[in-house]
Amino acid sequence: YDVSDNHIIYLNLARSHRDPHSAEQFQRQAGQNDNHIDSAQTDSIELGLRGGDNILTTEINLFGMRKRNVVFTDSDANTIYDAKTRHYGIELSATYAPLSWLEIEAAASYARHRFAEDAELPDASPLSINGNDLNAAPRHIDRLQLGLNPWHDGRITIEWLNVGKYYLDAGNTENYSGHDLANIGLQQKWQRFTVAAQVLNATDTDYAEYADTVPLSNPVEPRYLPGAPRSYYVSVDYDF
């Protein structure tokens, strides 16, 4: 709905289904004999406002989601097939270009991804996870990028990325503290050539690309997939 010449408000309602992957049929542990896995169902709603002009554009988005028949694996390697989860949050983004050679982009999100009930286990007490955060689901993710065009057909970008803390297991016993990364890019066009260079993880930060727990570890033991150290990339493109 157009609320002004430059701004719209939107509302989306959706329901979707996902059939189980074939691999999920073979992830059972001893005592898990259920031969039927229901399709995962997702109900979602989002409300947003988007608009702007040549100097400033912004968007705000509020969302809520409910999922049924979610498949996940707990720290004891039990595969749960009928979990329920709920999700809600806010996303913000903006692009600001006050000068012809300067552009600033920013995006931030805050969300909660939580289990909506305890999980039933074969021949055991229910897994007490109701209200816990999903594993590997950070509450906030942020990005800020500065773009400079200081000379003809040249561009420099400086980017900051932030990933917030998240839990490694459904029981929320272990967590990863999150990380900050900085990336730098340079691009220059010359006739039909485009030369680009990047420095990723410019500050050479130690971080985890992904983190979870070692299956069947007692007590729960975290494990980390290390992210790449400072890396350099150069590319040359030619437009025929």
PDB file of C-alpha atoms in Angstrom:
ATOM      1  CA  TYR A   1       0.000   0.000   0.000  1.00  0.00           C
ATOM      2  CA  ASP A   2       1.426   3.411  -1.012  1.00  0.00           C
ATOM      3  CA  VAL A   3       1.505   5.616   2.063  1.00  0.00           C
ATOM      4  CA  SER A   4       3.277   8.407   0.130  1.00  0.00           C
ATOM      5  CA  ASP A   5       4.971   8.995  -3.209  1.00  0.00           C
ATOM      6  CA  ASN A   6       8.175   7.385  -1.938  1.00  0.00           C
ATOM      7  CA  HIS A   7       7.050   4.895   0.714  1.00  0.00           C
ATOM      8  CA  ILE A   8       5.046   1.689   0.720  1.00  0.00           C
ATOM      9  CA  ILE A   9       3.805  -0.512   3.520  1.00  0.00           C
ATOM     10  CA  TYR A  10       3.419  -4.238   2.914  1.00  0.00           C
ATOM     11  CA  LEU A  11       1.972  -7.291   4.641  1.00  0.00           C
ATOM     12  CA  ASN A  12       2.783 -10.879   3.697  1.00  0.00           C
ATOM     13  CA  LEU A  13       1.103 -14.026   4.988  1.00  0.00           C
ATOM     14  CA  ALA A  14       2.444 -17.404   3.906  1.00  0.00           C
ATOM     15  CA  ARG A  15       2.215 -21.118   4.580  1.00  0.00           C
ATOM     16  CA  SER A  16       4.769 -23.524   3.158  1.00  0.00           C
ATOM     17  CA  HIS A  17       5.601 -27.218   3.389  1.00  0.00           C
ATOM     18  CA  ARG A  18       8.879 -29.075   3.008  1.00  0.00           C
ATOM     19  CA  ASP A  19       9.055 -32.806   2.432  1.00  0.00           C
ATOM     20  CA  PRO A  20      11.690 -34.618   4.521  1.00  0.00           C
ATOM     21  CA  HIS A  21      15.074 -35.214   2.912  1.00  0.00           C
ATOM     22  CA  SER A  22      15.905 -38.835   2.195  1.00  0.00           C
ATOM     23  CA  ALA A  23      18.925 -38.598   4.525  1.00  0.00           C
ATOM     24  CA  GLU A  24      16.621 -37.744   7.448  1.00  0.00           C
ATOM     25  CA  GLN A  25      15.009 -41.162   7.084  1.00  0.00           C
ATOM     26  CA  PHE A  26      18.287 -42.829   8.042  1.00  0.00           C
ATOM     27  CA  GLN A  27      19.357 -40.709  11.029  1.00  0.00           C
ATOM     28  CA  ARG A  28      17.528 -42.718  13.694  1.00  0.00           C
ATOM     29  CA  GLN A  29      19.264 -43.998  16.808  1.00  0.00           C
ATOM     30  CA  ALA A  30      18.465 -47.201  18.645  1.00  0.00           C
ATOM     31  CA  GLY A  31      14.827 -47.245  19.689  1.00  0.00           C
ATOM     32  CA  GLN A  32      13.697 -44.747  17.044  1.00  0.00           C
ATOM     33  CA  ASN A  33      11.445 -46.936  14.947  1.00  0.00           C
ATOM     34  CA  ASP A  34       8.884 -44.484  13.595  1.00  0.00           C
ATOM     35  CA  ASN A  35       8.784 -45.045   9.834  1.00  0.00           C
ATOM     36  CA  HIS A  36       6.754 -41.916   9.076  1.00  0.00           C
ATOM     37  CA  ILE A  37       8.094 -38.376   8.995  1.00  0.00           C
ATOM     38  CA  ASP A  38       5.572 -35.610   8.418  1.00  0.00           C
ATOM     39  CA  SER A  39       6.339 -32.699   6.133  1.00  0.00           C
ATOM     40  CA  ALA A  40       7.651 -29.620   7.902  1.00  0.00           C
ATOM     41  CA  GLN A  41       5.088 -26.816   7.921  1.00  0.00           C
ATOM     42  CA  THR A  42       5.860 -23.125   8.251  1.00  0.00           C
ATOM     43  CA  ASP A  43       3.358 -20.311   8.885  1.00  0.00           C
ATOM     44  CA  SER A  44       4.762 -16.803   8.629  1.00  0.00           C
ATOM     45  CA  ILE A  45       3.727 -13.175   8.728  1.00  0.00           C
ATOM     46  CA  GLU A  46       5.726 -10.050   7.971  1.00  0.00           C
ATOM     47  CA  LEU A  47       4.896  -6.363   8.070  1.00  0.00           C
ATOM     48  CA  GLY A  48       7.213  -3.802   6.557  1.00  0.00           C
ATOM     49  CA  LEU A  49       7.748  -0.219   5.457  1.00  0.00           C
ATOM     50  CA  ARG A  50      10.078   0.598   2.559  1.00  0.00           C
ATOM     51  CA  GLY A  51      10.914   3.808   0.743  1.00  0.00           C
ATOM     52  CA  GLY A  52      13.251   6.703   0.157  1.00  0.00           C
ATOM     53  CA  ASP A  53      14.792   8.940  -2.472  1.00  0.00           C
ATOM     54  CA  ASN A  54      18.114   9.351  -4.284  1.00  0.00           C
ATOM     55  CA  ILE A  55      19.907  10.211  -1.056  1.00  0.00           C
ATOM     56  CA  LEU A  56      18.369   7.961   1.588  1.00  0.00           C
ATOM     57  CA  THR A  57      16.443   4.703   1.340  1.00  0.00           C
ATOM     58  CA  THR A  58      15.261   2.714   4.360  1.00  0.00           C
ATOM     59  CA  GLU A  59      13.344  -0.446   5.143  1.00  0.00           C
ATOM     60  CA  ILE A  60      11.983  -1.882   8.371  1.00  0.00           C
ATOM     61  CA  ASN A  61      10.537  -5.363   8.572  1.00  0.00           C
ATOM     62  CA  LEU A  62       8.773  -7.122  11.464  1.00  0.00           C
ATOM     63  CA  PHE A  63       8.277 -10.855  11.164  1.00  0.00           C
ATOM     64  CA  GLY A  64       6.872 -13.834  13.025  1.00  0.00           C
ATOM     65  CA  MET A  65       7.043 -17.503  12.139  1.00  0.00           C
ATOM     66  CA  ARG A  66       5.871 -20.835  13.497  1.00  0.00           C
ATOM     67  CA  LYS A  67       7.208 -24.210  12.375  1.00  0.00           C
ATOM     68  CA  ARG A  68       5.957 -27.744  12.967  1.00  0.00           C
ATOM     69  CA  ASN A  69       7.623 -31.119  12.391  1.00  0.00           C
ATOM     70  CA  VAL A  70      11.106 -29.620  12.536  1.00  0.00           C
ATOM     71  CA  VAL A  71      13.973 -32.134  12.350  1.00  0.00           C
ATOM     72  CA  PHE A  72      17.073 -31.611  14.512  1.00  0.00           C
ATOM     73  CA  THR A  73      19.738 -33.667  16.307  1.00  0.00           C
ATOM     74  CA  ASP A  74      20.431 -33.240  20.033  1.00  0.00           C
ATOM     75  CA  SER A  75      23.816 -33.532  21.776  1.00  0.00           C
ATOM     76  CA  ASP A  76      23.234 -37.270  22.362  1.00  0.00           C
ATOM     77  CA  ALA A  77      22.842 -37.813  18.592  1.00  0.00           C
ATOM     78  CA  ASN A  78      19.083 -38.416  18.882  1.00  0.00           C
ATOM     79  CA  THR A  79      17.265 -37.162  15.794  1.00  0.00           C
ATOM     80  CA  ILE A  80      14.000 -35.425  16.716  1.00  0.00           C
ATOM     81  CA  TYR A  81      11.390 -35.434  13.948  1.00  0.00           C
ATOM     82  CA  ASP A  82       8.416 -33.522  15.314  1.00  0.00           C
ATOM     83  CA  ALA A  83       9.806 -30.448  17.056  1.00  0.00           C
ATOM     84  CA  LYS A  84       7.902 -27.167  17.117  1.00  0.00           C
ATOM     85  CA  THR A  85       9.641 -23.793  16.941  1.00  0.00           C
ATOM     86  CA  ARG A  86       8.641 -20.132  16.924  1.00  0.00           C
ATOM     87  CA  HIS A  87      10.534 -17.169  15.514  1.00  0.00           C
ATOM     88  CA  TYR A  88      10.083 -13.407  15.667  1.00  0.00           C
ATOM     89  CA  GLY A  89      12.228 -10.372  15.087  1.00  0.00           C
ATOM     90  CA  ILE A  90      12.960  -7.098  13.346  1.00  0.00           C
ATOM     91  CA  GLU A  91      15.183  -6.239  10.387  1.00  0.00           C
ATOM     92  CA  LEU A  92      16.425  -2.748   9.531  1.00  0.00           C
ATOM     93  CA  SER A  93      18.366  -1.535   6.504  1.00  0.00           C
ATOM     94  CA  ALA A  94      19.375   1.823   5.090  1.00  0.00           C
ATOM     95  CA  THR A  95      21.453   3.268   2.275  1.00  0.00           C
ATOM     96  CA  TYR A  96      22.703   6.842   2.563  1.00  0.00           C
ATOM     97  CA  ALA A  97      24.455   8.621  -0.320  1.00  0.00           C
ATOM     98  CA  PRO A  98      24.949  12.270   0.669  1.00  0.00           C
ATOM     99  CA  LEU A  99      27.687  12.854  -1.939  1.00  0.00           C
ATOM    100  CA  SER A 100      28.342  11.519  -5.418  1.00  0.00           C
ATOM    101  CA  TRP A 101      31.511   9.753  -4.204  1.00  0.00           C
ATOM    102  CA  LEU A 102      30.213   8.456  -0.863  1.00  0.00           C
ATOM    103  CA  GLU A 103      27.690   5.753  -0.006  1.00  0.00           C
ATOM    104  CA  ILE A 104      26.948   4.189   3.376  1.00  0.00           C
ATOM    105  CA  GLU A 105      24.973   0.957   3.740  1.00  0.00           C
ATOM    106  CA  ALA A 106      23.805  -0.429   7.064  1.00  0.00           C
ATOM    107  CA  ALA A 107      21.729  -3.445   8.039  1.00  0.00           C
ATOM    108  CA  ALA A 108      20.851  -4.917  11.406  1.00  0.00           C
ATOM    109  CA  SER A 109      18.567  -7.656  12.631  1.00  0.00           C
ATOM    110  CA  TYR A 110      17.434  -8.898  16.013  1.00  0.00           C
ATOM    111  CA  ALA A 111      15.513 -12.150  16.220  1.00  0.00           C
ATOM    112  CA  ARG A 112      14.619 -14.928  18.636  1.00  0.00           C
ATOM    113  CA  HIS A 113      14.461 -18.489  17.356  1.00  0.00           C
ATOM    114  CA  ARG A 114      13.089 -20.742  20.080  1.00  0.00           C
ATOM    115  CA  PHE A 115      11.715 -24.221  20.679  1.00  0.00           C
ATOM    116  CA  ALA A 116       7.984 -24.150  21.382  1.00  0.00           C
ATOM    117  CA  GLU A 117       7.753 -27.391  23.394  1.00  0.00           C
ATOM    118  CA  ASP A 118       9.833 -30.171  24.925  1.00  0.00           C
ATOM    119  CA  ALA A 119      10.965 -32.952  22.588  1.00  0.00           C
ATOM    120  CA  GLU A 120       9.905 -36.566  23.009  1.00  0.00           C
ATOM    121  CA  LEU A 121      12.726 -39.116  23.085  1.00  0.00           C
ATOM    122  CA  PRO A 122      12.471 -42.907  22.619  1.00  0.00           C
ATOM    123  CA  ASP A 123      12.539 -44.815  25.927  1.00  0.00           C
ATOM    124  CA  ALA A 124      13.581 -41.682  27.838  1.00  0.00           C
ATOM    125  CA  SER A 125      12.218 -38.615  29.552  1.00  0.00           C
ATOM    126  CA  PRO A 126      11.331 -35.687  27.277  1.00  0.00           C
ATOM    127  CA  LEU A 127      14.187 -33.383  26.323  1.00  0.00           C
ATOM    128  CA  SER A 128      13.528 -30.194  28.296  1.00  0.00           C
ATOM    129  CA  ILE A 129      14.032 -27.508  25.647  1.00  0.00           C
ATOM    130  CA  ASN A 130      10.764 -25.545  25.675  1.00  0.00           C
ATOM    131  CA  GLY A 131      11.686 -21.858  25.443  1.00  0.00           C
ATOM    132  CA  ASN A 132      15.353 -22.539  24.658  1.00  0.00           C
ATOM    133  CA  ASP A 133      17.073 -20.895  21.714  1.00  0.00           C
ATOM    134  CA  LEU A 134      17.691 -23.040  18.654  1.00  0.00           C
ATOM    135  CA  ASN A 135      21.306 -24.010  18.261  1.00  0.00           C
ATOM    136  CA  ALA A 136      23.379 -21.970  15.769  1.00  0.00           C
ATOM    137  CA  ALA A 137      20.790 -19.159  15.746  1.00  0.00           C
ATOM    138  CA  PRO A 138      22.400 -15.805  16.679  1.00  0.00           C
ATOM    139  CA  ARG A 139      20.041 -13.188  18.059  1.00  0.00           C
ATOM    140  CA  HIS A 140      21.623 -10.327  16.151  1.00  0.00           C
ATOM    141  CA  ILE A 141      23.540  -9.941  12.891  1.00  0.00           C
ATOM    142  CA  ASP A 142      24.832  -6.531  11.777  1.00  0.00           C
ATOM    143  CA  ARG A 143      26.578  -5.129   8.708  1.00  0.00           C
ATOM    144  CA  LEU A 144      28.016  -1.711   7.874  1.00  0.00           C
ATOM    145  CA  GLN A 145      29.684  -0.830   4.563  1.00  0.00           C
ATOM    146  CA  LEU A 146      31.380   2.372   3.467  1.00  0.00           C
ATOM    147  CA  GLY A 147      31.665   2.830  -0.301  1.00  0.00           C
ATOM    148  CA  LEU A 148      33.971   5.437  -1.819  1.00  0.00           C
ATOM    149  CA  ASN A 149      34.315   6.484  -5.450  1.00  0.00           C
ATOM    150  CA  PRO A 150      37.349   8.769  -5.152  1.00  0.00           C
ATOM    151  CA  TRP A 151      38.316   8.736  -8.837  1.00  0.00           C
ATOM    152  CA  HIS A 152      36.834   7.903 -12.231  1.00  0.00           C
ATOM    153  CA  ASP A 153      35.573   4.296 -12.481  1.00  0.00           C
ATOM    154  CA  GLY A 154      37.251   3.383  -9.195  1.00  0.00           C
ATOM    155  CA  ARG A 155      35.591   2.127  -6.017  1.00  0.00           C
ATOM    156  CA  ILE A 156      36.793   1.300  -2.515  1.00  0.00           C
ATOM    157  CA  THR A 157      34.644  -0.573   0.002  1.00  0.00           C
ATOM    158  CA  ILE A 158      35.231  -1.098   3.702  1.00  0.00           C
ATOM    159  CA  GLU A 159      32.863  -3.545   5.371  1.00  0.00           C
ATOM    160  CA  TRP A 160      32.227  -4.573   8.984  1.00  0.00           C
ATOM    161  CA  LEU A 161      30.271  -7.718   9.834  1.00  0.00           C
ATOM    162  CA  ASN A 162      29.068  -8.731  13.281  1.00  0.00           C
ATOM    163  CA  VAL A 163      27.581 -12.098  14.255  1.00  0.00           C
ATOM    164  CA  GLY A 164      26.179 -12.281  17.783  1.00  0.00           C
ATOM    165  CA  LYS A 165      26.394 -15.010  20.369  1.00  0.00           C
ATOM    166  CA  TYR A 166      24.542 -18.259  19.766  1.00  0.00           C
ATOM    167  CA  TYR A 167      24.068 -21.594  21.505  1.00  0.00           C
ATOM    168  CA  LEU A 168      25.682 -24.772  20.239  1.00  0.00           C
ATOM    169  CA  ASP A 169      23.098 -27.273  21.473  1.00  0.00           C
ATOM    170  CA  ALA A 170      19.355 -27.509  22.048  1.00  0.00           C
ATOM    171  CA  GLY A 171      19.917 -27.645  25.798  1.00  0.00           C
ATOM    172  CA  ASN A 172      21.659 -24.220  25.664  1.00  0.00           C
ATOM    173  CA  THR A 173      24.562 -25.477  27.789  1.00  0.00           C
ATOM    174  CA  GLU A 174      27.373 -24.233  25.533  1.00  0.00           C
ATOM    175  CA  ASN A 175      27.626 -21.071  23.444  1.00  0.00           C
ATOM    176  CA  TYR A 176      29.799 -19.336  20.878  1.00  0.00           C
ATOM    177  CA  SER A 177      30.478 -15.698  21.720  1.00  0.00           C
ATOM    178  CA  GLY A 178      30.193 -14.411  18.145  1.00  0.00           C
ATOM    179  CA  HIS A 179      32.695 -12.419  16.126  1.00  0.00           C
ATOM    180  CA  ASP A 180      33.459  -9.248  14.188  1.00  0.00           C
ATOM    181  CA  LEU A 181      35.066  -9.245  10.736  1.00  0.00           C
ATOM    182  CA  ALA A 182      36.428  -6.500   8.497  1.00  0.00           C
ATOM    183  CA  ASN A 183      36.709  -6.756   4.712  1.00  0.00           C
ATOM    184  CA  ILE A 184      38.285  -4.335   2.243  1.00  0.00           C
ATOM    185  CA  GLY A 185      37.683  -4.190  -1.507  1.00  0.00           C
ATOM    186  CA  LEU A 186      39.096  -2.211  -4.415  1.00  0.00           C
ATOM    187  CA  GLN A 187      37.768  -2.123  -7.977  1.00  0.00           C
ATOM    188  CA  GLN A 188      39.016  -0.233 -11.003  1.00  0.00           C
ATOM    189  CA  LYS A 189      37.580  -0.196 -14.523  1.00  0.00           C
ATOM    190  CA  TRP A 190      39.794   0.685 -17.466  1.00  0.00           C
ATOM    191  CA  GLN A 191      38.353   0.492 -20.965  1.00  0.00           C
ATOM    192  CA  ARG A 192      37.146  -3.151 -21.212  1.00  0.00           C
ATOM    193  CA  PHE A 193      39.090  -4.354 -18.189  1.00  0.00           C
ATOM    194  CA  THR A 194      37.894  -4.542 -14.598  1.00  0.00           C
ATOM    195  CA  VAL A 195      40.503  -5.258 -11.928  1.00  0.00           C
ATOM    196  CA  ALA A 196      39.305  -6.126  -8.424  1.00  0.00           C
ATOM    197  CA  ALA A 197      41.180  -6.903  -5.216  1.00  0.00           C
ATOM    198  CA  GLN A 198      39.831  -8.026  -1.840  1.00  0.00           C
ATOM    199  CA  VAL A 199      41.207  -8.493   1.632  1.00  0.00           C
ATOM    200  CA  LEU A 200      38.850 -10.680   3.640  1.00  0.00           C
ATOM    201  CA  ASN A 201      39.159 -10.851   7.422  1.00  0.00           C
ATOM    202  CA  ALA A 202      41.535  -7.917   7.194  1.00  0.00           C
ATOM    203  CA  THR A 203      42.242  -7.905  10.943  1.00  0.00           C
ATOM    204  CA  ASP A 204      43.111 -11.644  10.880  1.00  0.00           C
ATOM    205  CA  THR A 205      40.513 -12.414  13.550  1.00  0.00           C
ATOM    206  CA  ASP A 206      40.176 -15.946  14.936  1.00  0.00           C
ATOM    207  CA  TYR A 207      36.550 -16.943  14.506  1.00  0.00           C
ATOM    208  CA  ALA A 208      34.275 -19.908  13.825  1.00  0.00           C
ATOM    209  CA  GLU A 209      32.491 -20.308  10.509  1.00  0.00           C
ATOM    210  CA  TYR A 210      30.156 -22.695  12.352  1.00  0.00           C
ATOM    211  CA  ALA A 211      30.033 -24.169  15.840  1.00  0.00           C
ATOM    212  CA  ASP A 212      28.140 -27.064  17.417  1.00  0.00           C
ATOM    213  CA  THR A 213      28.839 -29.905  19.869  1.00  0.00           C
ATOM    214  CA  VAL A 214      30.583 -33.266  19.583  1.00  0.00           C
ATOM    215  CA  PRO A 215      27.889 -35.982  19.342  1.00  0.00           C
ATOM    216  CA  LEU A 216      27.541 -38.209  22.429  1.00  0.00           C
ATOM    217  CA  SER A 217      30.073 -36.171  24.407  1.00  0.00           C
ATOM    218  CA  ASN A 218      29.507 -36.189  28.173  1.00  0.00           C
ATOM    219  CA  PRO A 219      29.836 -33.543  29.422  1.00  0.00           C
ATOM    220  CA  VAL A 220      28.856 -31.613  26.294  1.00  0.00           C
ATOM    221  CA  GLU A 221      31.970 -30.675  24.332  1.00  0.00           C
ATOM    222  CA  PRO A 222      31.925 -27.810  21.822  1.00  0.00           C
ATOM    223  CA  ARG A 223      33.514 -28.075  18.393  1.00  0.00           C
ATOM    224  CA  TYR A 224      34.308 -25.309  15.933  1.00  0.00           C
ATOM    225  CA  LEU A 225      34.802 -25.044  12.185  1.00  0.00           C
ATOM    226  CA  PRO A 226      37.525 -22.382  11.974  1.00  0.00           C
ATOM    227  CA  GLY A 227      36.981 -19.465   9.657  1.00  0.00           C
ATOM    228  CA  ALA A 228      39.595 -18.492   7.105  1.00  0.00           C
ATOM    229  CA  PRO A 229      42.480 -16.266   8.249  1.00  0.00           C
ATOM    230  CA  ARG A 230      43.286 -13.028   6.452  1.00  0.00           C
ATOM    231  CA  SER A 231      42.925 -13.798   2.745  1.00  0.00           C
ATOM    232  CA  TYR A 232      43.810 -11.909  -0.434  1.00  0.00           C
ATOM    233  CA  TYR A 233      42.021 -12.200  -3.771  1.00  0.00           C
ATOM    234  CA  VAL A 234      42.683 -10.537  -7.131  1.00  0.00           C
ATOM    235  CA  SER A 235      40.588 -10.880 -10.271  1.00  0.00           C
ATOM    236  CA  VAL A 236      40.764  -9.463 -13.785  1.00  0.00           C
ATOM    237  CA  ASP A 237      37.712  -9.389 -16.072  1.00  0.00           C
ATOM    238  CA  TYR A 238      37.601  -8.468 -19.736  1.00  0.00           C
ATOM    239  CA  ASP A 239      34.359  -7.481 -21.453  1.00  0.00           C
ATOM    240  CA  PHE A 240      34.382  -8.808 -25.019  1.00  0.00           C
TER     241      PHE A 240
END
